[in-house]
Backbone as a chain_set.jsonl record, in Angstrom:
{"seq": "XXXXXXXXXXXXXXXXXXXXXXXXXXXXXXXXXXXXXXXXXXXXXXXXXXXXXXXXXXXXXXXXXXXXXXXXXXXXXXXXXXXXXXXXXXXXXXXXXXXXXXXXXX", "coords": {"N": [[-17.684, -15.043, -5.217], [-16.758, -14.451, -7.356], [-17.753, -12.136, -7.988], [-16.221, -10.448, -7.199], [-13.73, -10.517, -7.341], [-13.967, -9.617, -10.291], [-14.747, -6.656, -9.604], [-12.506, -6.252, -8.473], [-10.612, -6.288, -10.92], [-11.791, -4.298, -12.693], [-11.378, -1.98, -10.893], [-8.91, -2.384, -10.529], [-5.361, -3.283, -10.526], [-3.528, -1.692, -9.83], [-4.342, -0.128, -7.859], [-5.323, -1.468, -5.669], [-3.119, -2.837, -5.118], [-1.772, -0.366, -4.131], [-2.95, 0.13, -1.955], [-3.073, -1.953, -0.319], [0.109, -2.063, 0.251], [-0.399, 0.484, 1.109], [-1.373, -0.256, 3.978], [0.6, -2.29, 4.516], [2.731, -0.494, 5.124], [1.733, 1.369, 7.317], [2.079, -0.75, 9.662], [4.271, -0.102, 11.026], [6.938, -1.105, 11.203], [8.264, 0.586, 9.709], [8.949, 3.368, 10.341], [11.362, 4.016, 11.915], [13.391, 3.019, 10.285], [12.9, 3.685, 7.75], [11.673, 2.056, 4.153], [12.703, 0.146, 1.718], [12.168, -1.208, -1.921], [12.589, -3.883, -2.054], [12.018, -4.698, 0.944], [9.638, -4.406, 0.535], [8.646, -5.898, -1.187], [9.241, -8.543, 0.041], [7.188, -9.125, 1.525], [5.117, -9.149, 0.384], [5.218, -11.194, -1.933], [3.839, -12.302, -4.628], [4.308, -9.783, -6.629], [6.057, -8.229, -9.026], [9.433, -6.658, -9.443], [9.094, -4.518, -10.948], [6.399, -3.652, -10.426], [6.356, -2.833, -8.142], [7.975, -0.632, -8.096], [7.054, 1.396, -9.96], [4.58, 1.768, -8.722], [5.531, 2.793, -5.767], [6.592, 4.99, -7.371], [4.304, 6.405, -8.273], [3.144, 6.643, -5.293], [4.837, 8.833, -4.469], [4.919, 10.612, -6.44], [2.827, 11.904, -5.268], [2.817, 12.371, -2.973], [3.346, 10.989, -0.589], [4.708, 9.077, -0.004], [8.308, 9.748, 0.867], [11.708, 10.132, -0.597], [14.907, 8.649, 0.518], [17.945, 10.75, 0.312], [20.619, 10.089, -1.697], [19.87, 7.077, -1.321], [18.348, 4.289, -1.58], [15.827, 4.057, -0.282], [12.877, 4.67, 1.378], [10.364, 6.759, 3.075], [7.274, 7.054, 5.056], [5.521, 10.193, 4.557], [4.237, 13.428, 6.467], [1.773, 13.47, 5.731], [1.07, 11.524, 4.256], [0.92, 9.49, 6.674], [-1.365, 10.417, 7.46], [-3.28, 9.869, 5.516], [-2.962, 7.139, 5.136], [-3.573, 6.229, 7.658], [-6.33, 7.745, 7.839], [-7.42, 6.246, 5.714], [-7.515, 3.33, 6.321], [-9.11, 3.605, 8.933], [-11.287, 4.508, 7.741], [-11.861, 2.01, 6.142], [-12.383, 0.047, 8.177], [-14.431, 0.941, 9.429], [-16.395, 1.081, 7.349], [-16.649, -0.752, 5.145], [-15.397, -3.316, 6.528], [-17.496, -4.257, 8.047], [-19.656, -3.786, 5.85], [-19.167, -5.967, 3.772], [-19.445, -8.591, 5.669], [-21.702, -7.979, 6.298], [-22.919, -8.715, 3.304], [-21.688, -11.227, 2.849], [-23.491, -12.498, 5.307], [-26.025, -12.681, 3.77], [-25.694, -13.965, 1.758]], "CA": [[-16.281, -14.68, -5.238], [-16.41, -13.716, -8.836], [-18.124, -10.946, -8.793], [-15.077, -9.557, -5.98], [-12.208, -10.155, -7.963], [-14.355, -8.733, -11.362], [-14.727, -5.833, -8.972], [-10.777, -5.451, -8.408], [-10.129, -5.849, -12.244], [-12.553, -3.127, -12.634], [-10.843, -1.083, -9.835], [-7.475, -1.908, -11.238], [-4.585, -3.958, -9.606], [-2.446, -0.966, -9.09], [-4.604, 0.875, -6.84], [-5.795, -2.411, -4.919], [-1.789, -3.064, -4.315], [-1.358, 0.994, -3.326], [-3.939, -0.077, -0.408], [-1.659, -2.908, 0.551], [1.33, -1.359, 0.439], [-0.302, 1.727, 2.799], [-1.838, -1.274, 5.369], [1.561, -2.905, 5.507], [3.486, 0.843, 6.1], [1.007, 1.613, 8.778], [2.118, -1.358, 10.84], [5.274, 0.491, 12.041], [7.786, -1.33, 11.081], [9.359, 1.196, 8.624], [8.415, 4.408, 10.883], [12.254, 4.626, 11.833], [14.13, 2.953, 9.111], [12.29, 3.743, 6.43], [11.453, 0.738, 3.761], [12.958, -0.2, 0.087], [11.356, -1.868, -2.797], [12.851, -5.365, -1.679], [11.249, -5.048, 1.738], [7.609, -4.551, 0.246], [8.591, -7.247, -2.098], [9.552, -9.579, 0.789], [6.157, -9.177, 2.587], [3.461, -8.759, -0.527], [5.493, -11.912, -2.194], [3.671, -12.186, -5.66], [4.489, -8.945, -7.595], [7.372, -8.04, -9.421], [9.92, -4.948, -8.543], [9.038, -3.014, -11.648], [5.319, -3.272, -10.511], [6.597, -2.468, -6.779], [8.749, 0.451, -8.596], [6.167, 1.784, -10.152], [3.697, 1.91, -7.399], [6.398, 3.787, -5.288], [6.791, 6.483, -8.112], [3.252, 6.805, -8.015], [3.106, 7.282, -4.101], [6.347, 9.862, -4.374], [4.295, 12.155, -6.713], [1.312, 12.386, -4.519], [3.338, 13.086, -1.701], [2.543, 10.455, -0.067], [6.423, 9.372, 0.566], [9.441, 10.726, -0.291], [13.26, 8.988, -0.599], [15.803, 9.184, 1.214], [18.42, 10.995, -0.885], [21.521, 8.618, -1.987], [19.965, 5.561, -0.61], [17.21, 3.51, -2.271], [14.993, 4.176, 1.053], [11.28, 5.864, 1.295], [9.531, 7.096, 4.529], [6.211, 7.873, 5.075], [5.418, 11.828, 4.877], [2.874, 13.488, 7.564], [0.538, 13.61, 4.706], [0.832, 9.742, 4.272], [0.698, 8.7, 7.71], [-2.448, 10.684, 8.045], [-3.985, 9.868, 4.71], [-3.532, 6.022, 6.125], [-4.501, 5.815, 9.004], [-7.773, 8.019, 7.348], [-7.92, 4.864, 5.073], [-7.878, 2.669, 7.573], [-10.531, 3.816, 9.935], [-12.418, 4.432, 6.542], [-11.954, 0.66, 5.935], [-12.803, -0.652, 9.263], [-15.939, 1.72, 10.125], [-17.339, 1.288, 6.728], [-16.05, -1.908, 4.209], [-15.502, -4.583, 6.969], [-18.982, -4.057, 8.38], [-20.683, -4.297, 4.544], [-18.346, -7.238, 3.476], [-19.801, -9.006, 6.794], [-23.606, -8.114, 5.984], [-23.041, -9.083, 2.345], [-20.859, -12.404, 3.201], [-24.462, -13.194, 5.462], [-26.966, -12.308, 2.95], [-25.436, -14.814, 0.772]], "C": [[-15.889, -14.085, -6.58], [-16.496, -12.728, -9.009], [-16.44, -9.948, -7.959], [-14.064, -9.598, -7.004], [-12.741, -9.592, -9.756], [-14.311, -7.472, -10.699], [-13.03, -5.161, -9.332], [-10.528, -5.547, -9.735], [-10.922, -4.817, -12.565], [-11.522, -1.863, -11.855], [-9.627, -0.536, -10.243], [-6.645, -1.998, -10.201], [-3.796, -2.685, -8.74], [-3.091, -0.285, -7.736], [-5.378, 0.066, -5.577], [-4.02, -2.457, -4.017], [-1.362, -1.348, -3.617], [-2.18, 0.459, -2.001], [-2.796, -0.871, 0.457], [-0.493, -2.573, 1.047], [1.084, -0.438, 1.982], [-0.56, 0.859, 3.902], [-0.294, -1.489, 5.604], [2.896, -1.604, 6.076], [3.092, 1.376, 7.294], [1.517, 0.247, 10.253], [2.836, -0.935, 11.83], [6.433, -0.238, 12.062], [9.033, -0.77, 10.395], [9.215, 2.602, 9.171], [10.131, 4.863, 11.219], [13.543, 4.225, 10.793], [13.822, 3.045, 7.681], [11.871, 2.393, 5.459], [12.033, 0.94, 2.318], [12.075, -0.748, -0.429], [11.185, -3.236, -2.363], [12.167, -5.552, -0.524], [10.237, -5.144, 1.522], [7.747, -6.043, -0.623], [8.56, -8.384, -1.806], [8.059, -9.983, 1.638], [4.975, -9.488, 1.291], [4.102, -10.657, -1.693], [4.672, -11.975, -3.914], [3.886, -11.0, -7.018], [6.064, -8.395, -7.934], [8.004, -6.853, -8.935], [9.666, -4.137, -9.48], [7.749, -2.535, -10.993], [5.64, -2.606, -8.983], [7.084, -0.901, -7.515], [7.633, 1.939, -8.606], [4.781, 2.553, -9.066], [4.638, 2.944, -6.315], [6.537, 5.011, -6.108], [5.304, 7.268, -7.857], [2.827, 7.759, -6.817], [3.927, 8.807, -3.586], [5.609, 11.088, -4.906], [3.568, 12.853, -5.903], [1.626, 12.771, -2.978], [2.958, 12.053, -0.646], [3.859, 9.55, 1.138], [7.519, 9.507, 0.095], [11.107, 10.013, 0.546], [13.796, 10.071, -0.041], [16.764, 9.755, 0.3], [19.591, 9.771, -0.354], [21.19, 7.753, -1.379], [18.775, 5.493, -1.389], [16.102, 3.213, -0.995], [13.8, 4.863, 1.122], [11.076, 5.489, 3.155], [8.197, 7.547, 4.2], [6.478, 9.257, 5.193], [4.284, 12.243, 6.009], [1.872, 13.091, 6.736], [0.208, 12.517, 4.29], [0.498, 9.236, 5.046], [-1.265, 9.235, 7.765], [-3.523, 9.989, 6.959], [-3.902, 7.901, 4.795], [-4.018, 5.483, 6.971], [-6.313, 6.141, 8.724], [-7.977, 6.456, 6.243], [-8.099, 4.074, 5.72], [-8.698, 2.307, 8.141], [-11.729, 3.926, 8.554], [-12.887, 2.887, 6.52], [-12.395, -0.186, 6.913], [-13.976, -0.311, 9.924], [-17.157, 1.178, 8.843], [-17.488, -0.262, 6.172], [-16.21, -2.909, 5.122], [-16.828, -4.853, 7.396], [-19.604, -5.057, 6.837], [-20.195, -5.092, 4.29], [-19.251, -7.827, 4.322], [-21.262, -9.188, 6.426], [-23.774, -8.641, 4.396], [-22.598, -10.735, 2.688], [-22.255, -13.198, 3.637], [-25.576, -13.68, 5.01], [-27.308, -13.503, 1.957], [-25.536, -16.228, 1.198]], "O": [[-14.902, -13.386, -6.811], [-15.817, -12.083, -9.808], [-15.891, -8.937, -8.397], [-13.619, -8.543, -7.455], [-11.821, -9.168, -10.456], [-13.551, -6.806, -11.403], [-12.57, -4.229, -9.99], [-9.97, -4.479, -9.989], [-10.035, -4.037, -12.914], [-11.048, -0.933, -12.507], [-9.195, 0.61, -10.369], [-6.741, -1.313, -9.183], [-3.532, -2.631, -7.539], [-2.425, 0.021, -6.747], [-5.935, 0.678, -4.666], [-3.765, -2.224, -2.835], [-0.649, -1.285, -2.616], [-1.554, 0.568, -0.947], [-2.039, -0.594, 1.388], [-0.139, -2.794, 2.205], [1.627, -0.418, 3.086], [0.045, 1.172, 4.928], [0.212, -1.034, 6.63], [3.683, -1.708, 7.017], [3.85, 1.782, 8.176], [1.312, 0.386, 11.459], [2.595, -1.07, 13.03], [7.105, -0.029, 13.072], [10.194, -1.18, 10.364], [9.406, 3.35, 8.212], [10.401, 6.007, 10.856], [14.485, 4.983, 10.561], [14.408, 2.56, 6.714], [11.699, 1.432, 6.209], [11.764, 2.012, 1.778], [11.058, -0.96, 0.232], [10.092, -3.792, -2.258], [11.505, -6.589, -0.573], [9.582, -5.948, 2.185], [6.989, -7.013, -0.585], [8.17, -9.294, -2.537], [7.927, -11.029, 2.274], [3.97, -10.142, 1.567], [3.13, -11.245, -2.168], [5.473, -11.317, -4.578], [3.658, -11.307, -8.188], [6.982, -8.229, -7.131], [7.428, -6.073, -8.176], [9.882, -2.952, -9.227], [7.626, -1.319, -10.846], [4.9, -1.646, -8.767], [6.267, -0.001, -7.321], [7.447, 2.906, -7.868], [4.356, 3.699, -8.923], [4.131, 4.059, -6.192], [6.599, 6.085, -5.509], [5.166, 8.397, -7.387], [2.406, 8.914, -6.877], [3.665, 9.572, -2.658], [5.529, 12.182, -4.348], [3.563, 14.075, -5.759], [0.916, 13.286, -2.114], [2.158, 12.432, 0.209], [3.928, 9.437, 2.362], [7.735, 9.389, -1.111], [11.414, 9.627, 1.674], [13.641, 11.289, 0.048], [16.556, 9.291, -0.821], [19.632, 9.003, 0.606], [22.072, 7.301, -0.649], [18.223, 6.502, -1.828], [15.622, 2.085, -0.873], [13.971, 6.026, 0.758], [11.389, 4.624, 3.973], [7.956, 8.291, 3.25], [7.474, 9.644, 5.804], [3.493, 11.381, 6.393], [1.065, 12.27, 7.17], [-0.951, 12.363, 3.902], [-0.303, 8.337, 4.785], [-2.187, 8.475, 8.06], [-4.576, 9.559, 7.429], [-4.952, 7.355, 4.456], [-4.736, 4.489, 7.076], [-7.259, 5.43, 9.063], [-9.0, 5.785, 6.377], [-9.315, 3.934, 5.848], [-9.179, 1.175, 8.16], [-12.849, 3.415, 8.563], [-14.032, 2.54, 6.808], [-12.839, -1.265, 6.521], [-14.515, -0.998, 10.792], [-18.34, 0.931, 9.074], [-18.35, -0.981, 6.677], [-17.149, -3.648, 4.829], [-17.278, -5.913, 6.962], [-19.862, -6.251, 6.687], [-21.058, -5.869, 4.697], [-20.342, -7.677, 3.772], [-21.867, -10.251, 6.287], [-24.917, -9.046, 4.18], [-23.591, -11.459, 2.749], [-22.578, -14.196, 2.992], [-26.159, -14.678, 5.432], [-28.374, -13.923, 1.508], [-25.323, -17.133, 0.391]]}, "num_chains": 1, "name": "protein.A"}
């Protein structure tokens, strides 16, 4: 278990919590009302709102989703939905598999 979470400090929290973030936008709960900071904050429960903030500015540059204007609201973009769901199937064809054969090995 050590070497996994040396791994994610290696990796680097922010881009472990961008994963999270895209898993819990893909569920479809924010597909027609879009989602705030406070809703990710309500579901992911340990990280603060600058680090939530942050992480949203991040996603905004890259196009990944883009605010609502006057409201404190984000939506996925096409270019997000697709570039999750491609994470996703990445993560479930390739990662849960090797996790699984490593997990037995051991």
């Amino acid at each position: 278990m050590t070497t996994v979470f040396a791994a994610l400090q290696e990796y680097g929290l922010m881009t472990v919590l961008a994963g999270v973030v895209v898993y819990i936008l893909c569920r479809g709960e924010f597909f027609i009302h879009g989602f705030r900071n406070r809703s990710l904050r309500e579901r992911l429960g340990r990280f603060r709102s600058s680090q939530i903030s942050r992480l949203l500015k991040r996603l905004r540059l890259h196009g990944i989703i883009k605010k609502i204007g006057r409201t404190y609201k984000y939506y996925l973009t096409e270019l997000g939905r697709h570039v999750a769901v491609a994470g996703l199937t990445l993560k479930n064809l390739f990662l849960v598999p090797e996790f699984a054969a490593a997990a037995l090995a051991h």
